[in-house]
Amino acid sequence: MSWIGKAVGAGLGFWILGWIGAVIGLLLGHFLDRFIGRIKRVGGRLLEVQQTFFETTFTVLGHVCKADGQVTQAEIRAAEQIMTQMRLTKVRRRRAIEAFNRGKASDFDPEEIIRRFVRVCGSQPTLLRVFLEIQIQAAFADGQIDPAEREALLRIAHALGVSDADFDRLEALLAGHYQRGPGAPTTAAALDNAYQALGVERSATDAEVKRAYRKLMSEHHPDKLMAKGLPDSMVELAKERTQEIQNAYETVRRSRQASG
């Protein structure tokens, strides 16, 4: 622990109140040192979470895109779109590409890097889900998830501690965006995806649907995610998720209004 705060506090205390002030100042300086040390530790921890999230995202992204044996142009465009949404500098974009290339190498094993990711970010389960959503988003680049990609995604989900039910909900959330498209008429499959994305059954009451929607919106709020360690460069991706949640809710709401 630093002695600077104690020395300054003791000196000021002595100057104002003599030896009693020196003792009081010493104690205040001690607590000041502890407070500053805590801020430094929290800041360092947050930086570690952000760096780990960034590196793991693009490394595993390369692995998922290569899971079916080849990286398609659509998947490359999806990865580039994510980088564009993140507004990366040239240096960080180069780091993202390097990480992506490491992940798509034939001998790459994602288990070790995911274990480190869970060790660093595991106290924030919302970050783990956002990470998985980004991987699913890339797999949907060509409109559907290849069976080999889905198998890879499920292995990653299990390593993150995400259940099959939660994985299915996240997949439905992204499917509603990539398989249907904005402005398209609501089909039975799209409505099923919307319910699944919100994590509720068709039999749920309006109040239960709204409660599930608000919970998801709260979990995906960009400010909350940034406070938990989401890199600020990924804020646009977080906003995109909230829009997809909004779309799922509106799909369900319109369907219920139409049916009376």
PDB file of C-alpha atoms in Angstrom:
ATOM      1  CA  MET A   1       0.000   0.000   0.000  1.00  0.00           C
ATOM      2  CA  SER A   2       1.288   3.465  -0.864  1.00  0.00           C
ATOM      3  CA  TRP A   3       2.672   5.685   1.912  1.00  0.00           C
ATOM      4  CA  ILE A   4       2.034   8.937   0.017  1.00  0.00           C
ATOM      5  CA  GLY A   5      -1.551   9.425   1.193  1.00  0.00           C
ATOM      6  CA  LYS A   6      -0.569   8.753   4.834  1.00  0.00           C
ATOM      7  CA  ALA A   7       2.378  11.164   4.669  1.00  0.00           C
ATOM      8  CA  VAL A   8       0.328  13.953   3.090  1.00  0.00           C
ATOM      9  CA  GLY A   9      -2.543  13.434   5.528  1.00  0.00           C
ATOM     10  CA  ALA A  10      -0.248  13.379   8.558  1.00  0.00           C
ATOM     11  CA  GLY A  11       1.582  16.501   7.384  1.00  0.00           C
ATOM     12  CA  LEU A  12      -1.574  18.496   6.813  1.00  0.00           C
ATOM     13  CA  GLY A  13      -3.073  17.288  10.071  1.00  0.00           C
ATOM     14  CA  PHE A  14       0.018  18.288  12.033  1.00  0.00           C
ATOM     15  CA  TRP A  15       0.063  21.706  10.362  1.00  0.00           C
ATOM     16  CA  ILE A  16      -3.589  22.352  11.270  1.00  0.00           C
ATOM     17  CA  LEU A  17      -4.053  20.606  14.643  1.00  0.00           C
ATOM     18  CA  GLY A  18      -0.628  19.526  15.792  1.00  0.00           C
ATOM     19  CA  TRP A  19       0.075  15.929  16.848  1.00  0.00           C
ATOM     20  CA  ILE A  20      -3.610  15.045  17.244  1.00  0.00           C
ATOM     21  CA  GLY A  21      -4.212  16.320  13.722  1.00  0.00           C
ATOM     22  CA  ALA A  22      -1.238  14.288  12.515  1.00  0.00           C
ATOM     23  CA  VAL A  23      -2.825  11.090  13.874  1.00  0.00           C
ATOM     24  CA  ILE A  24      -6.201  11.955  12.340  1.00  0.00           C
ATOM     25  CA  GLY A  25      -4.507  12.845   9.041  1.00  0.00           C
ATOM     26  CA  LEU A  26      -2.568   9.570   9.099  1.00  0.00           C
ATOM     27  CA  LEU A  27      -5.792   7.599   9.453  1.00  0.00           C
ATOM     28  CA  LEU A  28      -7.515   9.565   6.699  1.00  0.00           C
ATOM     29  CA  GLY A  29      -4.496   9.064   4.460  1.00  0.00           C
ATOM     30  CA  HIS A  30      -4.628   5.327   5.123  1.00  0.00           C
ATOM     31  CA  PHE A  31      -8.259   5.141   3.987  1.00  0.00           C
ATOM     32  CA  LEU A  32      -7.450   7.348   0.980  1.00  0.00           C
ATOM     33  CA  ASP A  33      -4.692   4.958  -0.073  1.00  0.00           C
ATOM     34  CA  ARG A  34      -7.060   2.020   0.228  1.00  0.00           C
ATOM     35  CA  PHE A  35      -9.706   3.819  -1.828  1.00  0.00           C
ATOM     36  CA  ILE A  36      -7.231   4.713  -4.600  1.00  0.00           C
ATOM     37  CA  GLY A  37      -5.870   1.164  -4.620  1.00  0.00           C
ATOM     38  CA  ARG A  38      -9.369  -0.242  -5.002  1.00  0.00           C
ATOM     39  CA  ILE A  39     -10.096   2.080  -7.937  1.00  0.00           C
ATOM     40  CA  LYS A  40      -6.884   0.945  -9.651  1.00  0.00           C
ATOM     41  CA  ARG A  41      -7.752  -2.721  -9.141  1.00  0.00           C
ATOM     42  CA  VAL A  42     -11.282  -2.252 -10.510  1.00  0.00           C
ATOM     43  CA  GLY A  43      -9.960  -0.302 -13.494  1.00  0.00           C
ATOM     44  CA  GLY A  44      -7.333  -2.935 -14.216  1.00  0.00           C
ATOM     45  CA  ARG A  45      -9.927  -5.697 -13.923  1.00  0.00           C
ATOM     46  CA  LEU A  46     -12.278  -3.917 -16.323  1.00  0.00           C
ATOM     47  CA  LEU A  47      -9.482  -3.470 -18.856  1.00  0.00           C
ATOM     48  CA  GLU A  48      -8.619  -7.177 -18.631  1.00  0.00           C
ATOM     49  CA  VAL A  49     -12.266  -8.116 -19.239  1.00  0.00           C
ATOM     50  CA  GLN A  50     -12.471  -5.804 -22.269  1.00  0.00           C
ATOM     51  CA  GLN A  51      -9.243  -7.092 -23.824  1.00  0.00           C
ATOM     52  CA  THR A  52     -10.158 -10.733 -23.203  1.00  0.00           C
ATOM     53  CA  PHE A  53     -13.656 -10.229 -24.639  1.00  0.00           C
ATOM     54  CA  PHE A  54     -12.243  -8.610 -27.783  1.00  0.00           C
ATOM     55  CA  GLU A  55      -9.558 -11.229 -28.457  1.00  0.00           C
ATOM     56  CA  THR A  56     -11.784 -14.229 -27.702  1.00  0.00           C
ATOM     57  CA  THR A  57     -14.649 -12.882 -29.806  1.00  0.00           C
ATOM     58  CA  PHE A  58     -12.652 -12.740 -33.032  1.00  0.00           C
ATOM     59  CA  THR A  59     -10.567 -15.862 -32.419  1.00  0.00           C
ATOM     60  CA  VAL A  60     -13.628 -18.028 -31.798  1.00  0.00           C
ATOM     61  CA  LEU A  61     -15.394 -16.260 -34.671  1.00  0.00           C
ATOM     62  CA  GLY A  62     -12.749 -17.638 -37.030  1.00  0.00           C
ATOM     63  CA  HIS A  63     -13.190 -21.114 -35.555  1.00  0.00           C
ATOM     64  CA  VAL A  64     -16.979 -21.077 -35.965  1.00  0.00           C
ATOM     65  CA  CYS A  65     -16.801 -19.826 -39.550  1.00  0.00           C
ATOM     66  CA  LYS A  66     -14.333 -22.628 -40.424  1.00  0.00           C
ATOM     67  CA  ALA A  67     -16.355 -25.329 -38.622  1.00  0.00           C
ATOM     68  CA  ASP A  68     -17.972 -26.587 -41.842  1.00  0.00           C
ATOM     69  CA  GLY A  69     -14.588 -26.868 -43.587  1.00  0.00           C
ATOM     70  CA  GLN A  70     -14.389 -23.509 -45.303  1.00  0.00           C
ATOM     71  CA  VAL A  71     -14.858 -19.825 -44.620  1.00  0.00           C
ATOM     72  CA  THR A  72     -17.359 -18.435 -47.135  1.00  0.00           C
ATOM     73  CA  GLN A  73     -17.337 -14.931 -48.555  1.00  0.00           C
ATOM     74  CA  ALA A  74     -20.609 -14.278 -46.719  1.00  0.00           C
ATOM     75  CA  GLU A  75     -18.931 -15.182 -43.408  1.00  0.00           C
ATOM     76  CA  ILE A  76     -15.947 -12.967 -44.194  1.00  0.00           C
ATOM     77  CA  ARG A  77     -18.340 -10.110 -44.966  1.00  0.00           C
ATOM     78  CA  ALA A  78     -20.163 -10.787 -41.685  1.00  0.00           C
ATOM     79  CA  ALA A  79     -16.882 -10.598 -39.738  1.00  0.00           C
ATOM     80  CA  GLU A  80     -15.955  -7.396 -41.576  1.00  0.00           C
ATOM     81  CA  GLN A  81     -19.404  -5.969 -40.843  1.00  0.00           C
ATOM     82  CA  ILE A  82     -18.891  -6.632 -37.141  1.00  0.00           C
ATOM     83  CA  MET A  83     -15.537  -4.840 -37.316  1.00  0.00           C
ATOM     84  CA  THR A  84     -17.182  -1.931 -39.129  1.00  0.00           C
ATOM     85  CA  GLN A  85     -19.984  -1.736 -36.562  1.00  0.00           C
ATOM     86  CA  MET A  86     -17.330  -1.605 -33.858  1.00  0.00           C
ATOM     87  CA  ARG A  87     -15.608   1.312 -35.651  1.00  0.00           C
ATOM     88  CA  LEU A  88     -12.197  -0.212 -35.025  1.00  0.00           C
ATOM     89  CA  THR A  89      -9.035   1.759 -35.576  1.00  0.00           C
ATOM     90  CA  LYS A  90      -6.571   0.361 -38.131  1.00  0.00           C
ATOM     91  CA  VAL A  91      -4.473  -1.127 -35.332  1.00  0.00           C
ATOM     92  CA  ARG A  92      -7.412  -2.836 -33.607  1.00  0.00           C
ATOM     93  CA  ARG A  93      -8.845  -3.989 -36.932  1.00  0.00           C
ATOM     94  CA  ARG A  94      -5.513  -5.636 -37.717  1.00  0.00           C
ATOM     95  CA  ARG A  95      -5.572  -7.310 -34.293  1.00  0.00           C
ATOM     96  CA  ALA A  96      -9.118  -8.549 -34.949  1.00  0.00           C
ATOM     97  CA  ILE A  97      -8.087 -10.015 -38.335  1.00  0.00           C
ATOM     98  CA  GLU A  98      -5.053 -11.705 -36.773  1.00  0.00           C
ATOM     99  CA  ALA A  99      -7.263 -13.233 -34.076  1.00  0.00           C
ATOM    100  CA  PHE A 100      -9.806 -14.377 -36.696  1.00  0.00           C
ATOM    101  CA  ASN A 101      -7.027 -16.050 -38.727  1.00  0.00           C
ATOM    102  CA  ARG A 102      -5.698 -17.839 -35.637  1.00  0.00           C
ATOM    103  CA  GLY A 103      -9.175 -19.187 -34.949  1.00  0.00           C
ATOM    104  CA  LYS A 104      -9.729 -20.547 -38.449  1.00  0.00           C
ATOM    105  CA  ALA A 105      -6.438 -22.500 -38.433  1.00  0.00           C
ATOM    106  CA  SER A 106      -7.042 -26.234 -38.793  1.00  0.00           C
ATOM    107  CA  ASP A 107      -5.148 -27.053 -35.586  1.00  0.00           C
ATOM    108  CA  PHE A 108      -6.897 -24.440 -33.431  1.00  0.00           C
ATOM    109  CA  ASP A 109      -8.531 -25.786 -30.260  1.00  0.00           C
ATOM    110  CA  PRO A 110     -11.015 -23.290 -28.767  1.00  0.00           C
ATOM    111  CA  GLU A 111     -11.201 -24.950 -25.352  1.00  0.00           C
ATOM    112  CA  GLU A 112      -8.195 -23.200 -23.799  1.00  0.00           C
ATOM    113  CA  ILE A 113      -9.114 -19.682 -24.884  1.00  0.00           C
ATOM    114  CA  ILE A 114     -12.743 -20.203 -23.836  1.00  0.00           C
ATOM    115  CA  ARG A 115     -11.601 -21.448 -20.406  1.00  0.00           C
ATOM    116  CA  ARG A 116      -9.582 -18.245 -20.005  1.00  0.00           C
ATOM    117  CA  PHE A 117     -12.563 -16.207 -21.216  1.00  0.00           C
ATOM    118  CA  VAL A 118     -14.828 -17.831 -18.620  1.00  0.00           C
ATOM    119  CA  ARG A 119     -12.209 -17.319 -15.913  1.00  0.00           C
ATOM    120  CA  VAL A 120     -11.968 -13.595 -16.687  1.00  0.00           C
ATOM    121  CA  CYS A 121     -15.579 -12.818 -17.665  1.00  0.00           C
ATOM    122  CA  GLY A 122     -17.526 -15.612 -15.968  1.00  0.00           C
ATOM    123  CA  SER A 123     -18.737 -13.396 -13.131  1.00  0.00           C
ATOM    124  CA  GLN A 124     -20.809 -11.514 -15.728  1.00  0.00           C
ATOM    125  CA  PRO A 125     -23.106 -14.112 -17.354  1.00  0.00           C
ATOM    126  CA  THR A 126     -24.701 -11.424 -19.531  1.00  0.00           C
ATOM    127  CA  LEU A 127     -21.329 -10.866 -21.230  1.00  0.00           C
ATOM    128  CA  LEU A 128     -21.081 -14.595 -21.923  1.00  0.00           C
ATOM    129  CA  ARG A 129     -24.474 -14.520 -23.638  1.00  0.00           C
ATOM    130  CA  VAL A 130     -23.549 -11.451 -25.701  1.00  0.00           C
ATOM    131  CA  PHE A 131     -20.356 -13.208 -26.765  1.00  0.00           C
ATOM    132  CA  LEU A 132     -22.361 -16.257 -27.862  1.00  0.00           C
ATOM    133  CA  GLU A 133     -24.862 -14.046 -29.715  1.00  0.00           C
ATOM    134  CA  ILE A 134     -22.016 -12.581 -31.791  1.00  0.00           C
ATOM    135  CA  GLN A 135     -20.849 -16.100 -32.716  1.00  0.00           C
ATOM    136  CA  ILE A 136     -24.392 -17.103 -33.728  1.00  0.00           C
ATOM    137  CA  GLN A 137     -24.731 -13.897 -35.738  1.00  0.00           C
ATOM    138  CA  ALA A 138     -21.660 -14.796 -37.798  1.00  0.00           C
ATOM    139  CA  ALA A 139     -22.930 -18.355 -38.357  1.00  0.00           C
ATOM    140  CA  PHE A 140     -26.171 -16.909 -39.786  1.00  0.00           C
ATOM    141  CA  ALA A 141     -24.167 -14.946 -42.387  1.00  0.00           C
ATOM    142  CA  ASP A 142     -25.486 -17.066 -45.271  1.00  0.00           C
ATOM    143  CA  GLY A 143     -29.047 -17.196 -43.911  1.00  0.00           C
ATOM    144  CA  GLN A 144     -28.861 -20.441 -41.987  1.00  0.00           C
ATOM    145  CA  ILE A 145     -26.605 -22.299 -39.560  1.00  0.00           C
ATOM    146  CA  ASP A 146     -24.762 -25.262 -41.037  1.00  0.00           C
ATOM    147  CA  PRO A 147     -25.013 -28.467 -38.891  1.00  0.00           C
ATOM    148  CA  ALA A 148     -21.236 -28.457 -38.293  1.00  0.00           C
ATOM    149  CA  GLU A 149     -21.388 -24.805 -37.237  1.00  0.00           C
ATOM    150  CA  ARG A 150     -24.298 -25.524 -34.918  1.00  0.00           C
ATOM    151  CA  GLU A 151     -22.370 -28.376 -33.321  1.00  0.00           C
ATOM    152  CA  ALA A 152     -19.401 -26.049 -32.768  1.00  0.00           C
ATOM    153  CA  LEU A 153     -21.685 -23.370 -31.328  1.00  0.00           C
ATOM    154  CA  LEU A 154     -23.303 -25.845 -28.936  1.00  0.00           C
ATOM    155  CA  ARG A 155     -19.874 -26.963 -27.680  1.00  0.00           C
ATOM    156  CA  ILE A 156     -18.978 -23.324 -27.083  1.00  0.00           C
ATOM    157  CA  ALA A 157     -22.317 -22.700 -25.347  1.00  0.00           C
ATOM    158  CA  HIS A 158     -21.799 -25.655 -23.006  1.00  0.00           C
ATOM    159  CA  ALA A 159     -18.255 -24.478 -22.215  1.00  0.00           C
ATOM    160  CA  LEU A 160     -19.750 -21.102 -21.294  1.00  0.00           C
ATOM    161  CA  GLY A 161     -22.343 -22.761 -19.064  1.00  0.00           C
ATOM    162  CA  VAL A 162     -25.237 -21.822 -21.371  1.00  0.00           C
ATOM    163  CA  SER A 163     -28.062 -24.365 -21.400  1.00  0.00           C
ATOM    164  CA  ASP A 164     -29.556 -25.840 -24.575  1.00  0.00           C
ATOM    165  CA  ALA A 165     -32.785 -23.936 -23.874  1.00  0.00           C
ATOM    166  CA  ASP A 166     -30.945 -20.606 -23.632  1.00  0.00           C
ATOM    167  CA  PHE A 167     -28.978 -21.440 -26.770  1.00  0.00           C
ATOM    168  CA  ASP A 168     -32.216 -22.147 -28.632  1.00  0.00           C
ATOM    169  CA  ARG A 169     -33.604 -18.804 -27.448  1.00  0.00           C
ATOM    170  CA  LEU A 170     -30.528 -16.928 -28.686  1.00  0.00           C
ATOM    171  CA  GLU A 171     -30.655 -18.796 -31.996  1.00  0.00           C
ATOM    172  CA  ALA A 172     -34.336 -17.880 -32.393  1.00  0.00           C
ATOM    173  CA  LEU A 173     -33.542 -14.241 -31.652  1.00  0.00           C
ATOM    174  CA  LEU A 174     -31.006 -14.112 -34.480  1.00  0.00           C
ATOM    175  CA  ALA A 175     -33.081 -16.277 -36.822  1.00  0.00           C
ATOM    176  CA  GLY A 176     -35.896 -13.751 -36.670  1.00  0.00           C
ATOM    177  CA  HIS A 177     -33.510 -11.160 -38.101  1.00  0.00           C
ATOM    178  CA  TYR A 178     -31.582 -13.171 -40.672  1.00  0.00           C
ATOM    179  CA  GLN A 179     -34.232 -15.544 -41.987  1.00  0.00           C
ATOM    180  CA  ARG A 180     -37.174 -13.173 -42.178  1.00  0.00           C
ATOM    181  CA  GLY A 181     -35.872  -9.702 -42.895  1.00  0.00           C
ATOM    182  CA  PRO A 182     -37.465  -6.363 -42.047  1.00  0.00           C
ATOM    183  CA  GLY A 183     -40.962  -5.676 -43.324  1.00  0.00           C
ATOM    184  CA  ALA A 184     -41.714  -9.288 -44.237  1.00  0.00           C
ATOM    185  CA  PRO A 185     -45.132 -10.694 -43.298  1.00  0.00           C
ATOM    186  CA  THR A 186     -45.298 -12.599 -40.031  1.00  0.00           C
ATOM    187  CA  THR A 187     -45.350 -16.335 -40.666  1.00  0.00           C
ATOM    188  CA  ALA A 188     -46.132 -19.051 -38.145  1.00  0.00           C
ATOM    189  CA  ALA A 189     -42.403 -19.910 -37.983  1.00  0.00           C
ATOM    190  CA  ALA A 190     -41.496 -16.252 -37.426  1.00  0.00           C
ATOM    191  CA  LEU A 191     -44.033 -16.027 -34.606  1.00  0.00           C
ATOM    192  CA  ASP A 192     -42.641 -19.207 -33.035  1.00  0.00           C
ATOM    193  CA  ASN A 193     -39.142 -17.693 -33.232  1.00  0.00           C
ATOM    194  CA  ALA A 194     -40.393 -14.497 -31.605  1.00  0.00           C
ATOM    195  CA  TYR A 195     -41.902 -16.362 -28.644  1.00  0.00           C
ATOM    196  CA  GLN A 196     -38.764 -18.463 -28.285  1.00  0.00           C
ATOM    197  CA  ALA A 197     -36.542 -15.376 -28.512  1.00  0.00           C
ATOM    198  CA  LEU A 198     -38.460 -13.816 -25.616  1.00  0.00           C
ATOM    199  CA  GLY A 199     -38.281 -17.065 -23.669  1.00  0.00           C
ATOM    200  CA  VAL A 200     -42.052 -17.442 -23.204  1.00  0.00           C
ATOM    201  CA  GLU A 201     -44.718 -19.892 -24.352  1.00  0.00           C
ATOM    202  CA  ARG A 202     -47.648 -18.977 -26.602  1.00  0.00           C
ATOM    203  CA  SER A 203     -49.873 -19.548 -23.579  1.00  0.00           C
ATOM    204  CA  ALA A 204     -48.125 -16.768 -21.614  1.00  0.00           C
ATOM    205  CA  THR A 205     -50.263 -13.824 -20.561  1.00  0.00           C
ATOM    206  CA  ASP A 206     -49.675 -10.362 -22.011  1.00  0.00           C
ATOM    207  CA  ALA A 207     -48.165  -9.325 -18.677  1.00  0.00           C
ATOM    208  CA  GLU A 208     -45.733 -12.271 -18.741  1.00  0.00           C
ATOM    209  CA  VAL A 209     -44.701 -11.463 -22.309  1.00  0.00           C
ATOM    210  CA  LYS A 210     -44.073  -7.826 -21.418  1.00  0.00           C
ATOM    211  CA  ARG A 211     -42.138  -8.820 -18.291  1.00  0.00           C
ATOM    212  CA  ALA A 212     -39.885 -11.155 -20.302  1.00  0.00           C
ATOM    213  CA  TYR A 213     -39.343  -8.437 -22.908  1.00  0.00           C
ATOM    214  CA  ARG A 214     -38.387  -5.817 -20.320  1.00  0.00           C
ATOM    215  CA  LYS A 215     -36.005  -8.234 -18.606  1.00  0.00           C
ATOM    216  CA  LEU A 216     -34.184  -8.942 -21.883  1.00  0.00           C
ATOM    217  CA  MET A 217     -34.030  -5.252 -22.756  1.00  0.00           C
ATOM    218  CA  SER A 218     -32.560  -4.496 -19.342  1.00  0.00           C
ATOM    219  CA  GLU A 219     -29.945  -7.260 -19.671  1.00  0.00           C
ATOM    220  CA  HIS A 220     -28.892  -5.983 -23.106  1.00  0.00           C
ATOM    221  CA  HIS A 221     -28.823  -2.279 -22.256  1.00  0.00           C
ATOM    222  CA  PRO A 222     -25.514  -0.968 -23.700  1.00  0.00           C
ATOM    223  CA  ASP A 223     -24.673   1.137 -20.628  1.00  0.00           C
ATOM    224  CA  LYS A 224     -25.109  -1.833 -18.297  1.00  0.00           C
ATOM    225  CA  LEU A 225     -23.036  -4.076 -20.562  1.00  0.00           C
ATOM    226  CA  MET A 226     -20.227  -1.518 -20.743  1.00  0.00           C
ATOM    227  CA  ALA A 227     -20.206  -1.259 -16.946  1.00  0.00           C
ATOM    228  CA  LYS A 228     -19.753  -5.041 -16.820  1.00  0.00           C
ATOM    229  CA  GLY A 229     -16.815  -4.976 -19.233  1.00  0.00           C
ATOM    230  CA  LEU A 230     -18.219  -4.943 -22.767  1.00  0.00           C
ATOM    231  CA  PRO A 231     -15.674  -3.008 -24.889  1.00  0.00           C
ATOM    232  CA  ASP A 232     -17.085   0.364 -25.895  1.00  0.00           C
ATOM    233  CA  SER A 233     -16.344  -0.559 -29.514  1.00  0.00           C
ATOM    234  CA  MET A 234     -19.104  -3.206 -29.268  1.00  0.00           C
ATOM    235  CA  VAL A 235     -21.857  -0.817 -28.215  1.00  0.00           C
ATOM    236  CA  GLU A 236     -23.376  -0.834 -31.718  1.00  0.00           C
ATOM    237  CA  LEU A 237     -23.680  -4.628 -31.565  1.00  0.00           C
ATOM    238  CA  ALA A 238     -25.452  -4.323 -28.218  1.00  0.00           C
ATOM    239  CA  LYS A 239     -27.855  -1.798 -29.737  1.00  0.00           C
ATOM    240  CA  GLU A 240     -28.537  -4.228 -32.587  1.00  0.00           C
ATOM    241  CA  ARG A 241     -29.479  -6.934 -30.073  1.00  0.00           C
ATOM    242  CA  THR A 242     -31.948  -4.621 -28.345  1.00  0.00           C
ATOM    243  CA  GLN A 243     -33.525  -3.883 -31.740  1.00  0.00           C
ATOM    244  CA  GLU A 244     -33.944  -7.610 -32.401  1.00  0.00           C
ATOM    245  CA  ILE A 245     -35.551  -8.072 -28.982  1.00  0.00           C
ATOM    246  CA  GLN A 246     -37.853  -5.151 -29.781  1.00  0.00           C
ATOM    247  CA  ASN A 247     -38.770  -6.747 -33.123  1.00  0.00           C
ATOM    248  CA  ALA A 248     -39.568 -10.067 -31.439  1.00  0.00           C
ATOM    249  CA  TYR A 249     -41.821  -8.333 -28.923  1.00  0.00           C
ATOM    250  CA  GLU A 250     -43.594  -6.314 -31.631  1.00  0.00           C
ATOM    251  CA  THR A 251     -44.157  -9.503 -33.651  1.00  0.00           C
ATOM    252  CA  VAL A 252     -45.884 -11.134 -30.682  1.00  0.00           C
ATOM    253  CA  ARG A 253     -47.812  -8.001 -29.759  1.00  0.00           C
ATOM    254  CA  ARG A 254     -49.158  -7.443 -33.285  1.00  0.00           C
ATOM    255  CA  SER A 255     -50.152 -11.087 -33.579  1.00  0.00           C
ATOM    256  CA  ARG A 256     -52.121 -10.894 -30.329  1.00  0.00           C
ATOM    257  CA  GLN A 257     -53.804  -7.642 -31.328  1.00  0.00           C
ATOM    258  CA  ALA A 258     -54.826  -9.128 -34.695  1.00  0.00           C
ATOM    259  CA  SER A 259     -56.307 -12.218 -33.035  1.00  0.00           C
ATOM    260  CA  GLY A 260     -58.269 -10.073 -30.599  1.00  0.00           C
TER     261      GLY A 260
END
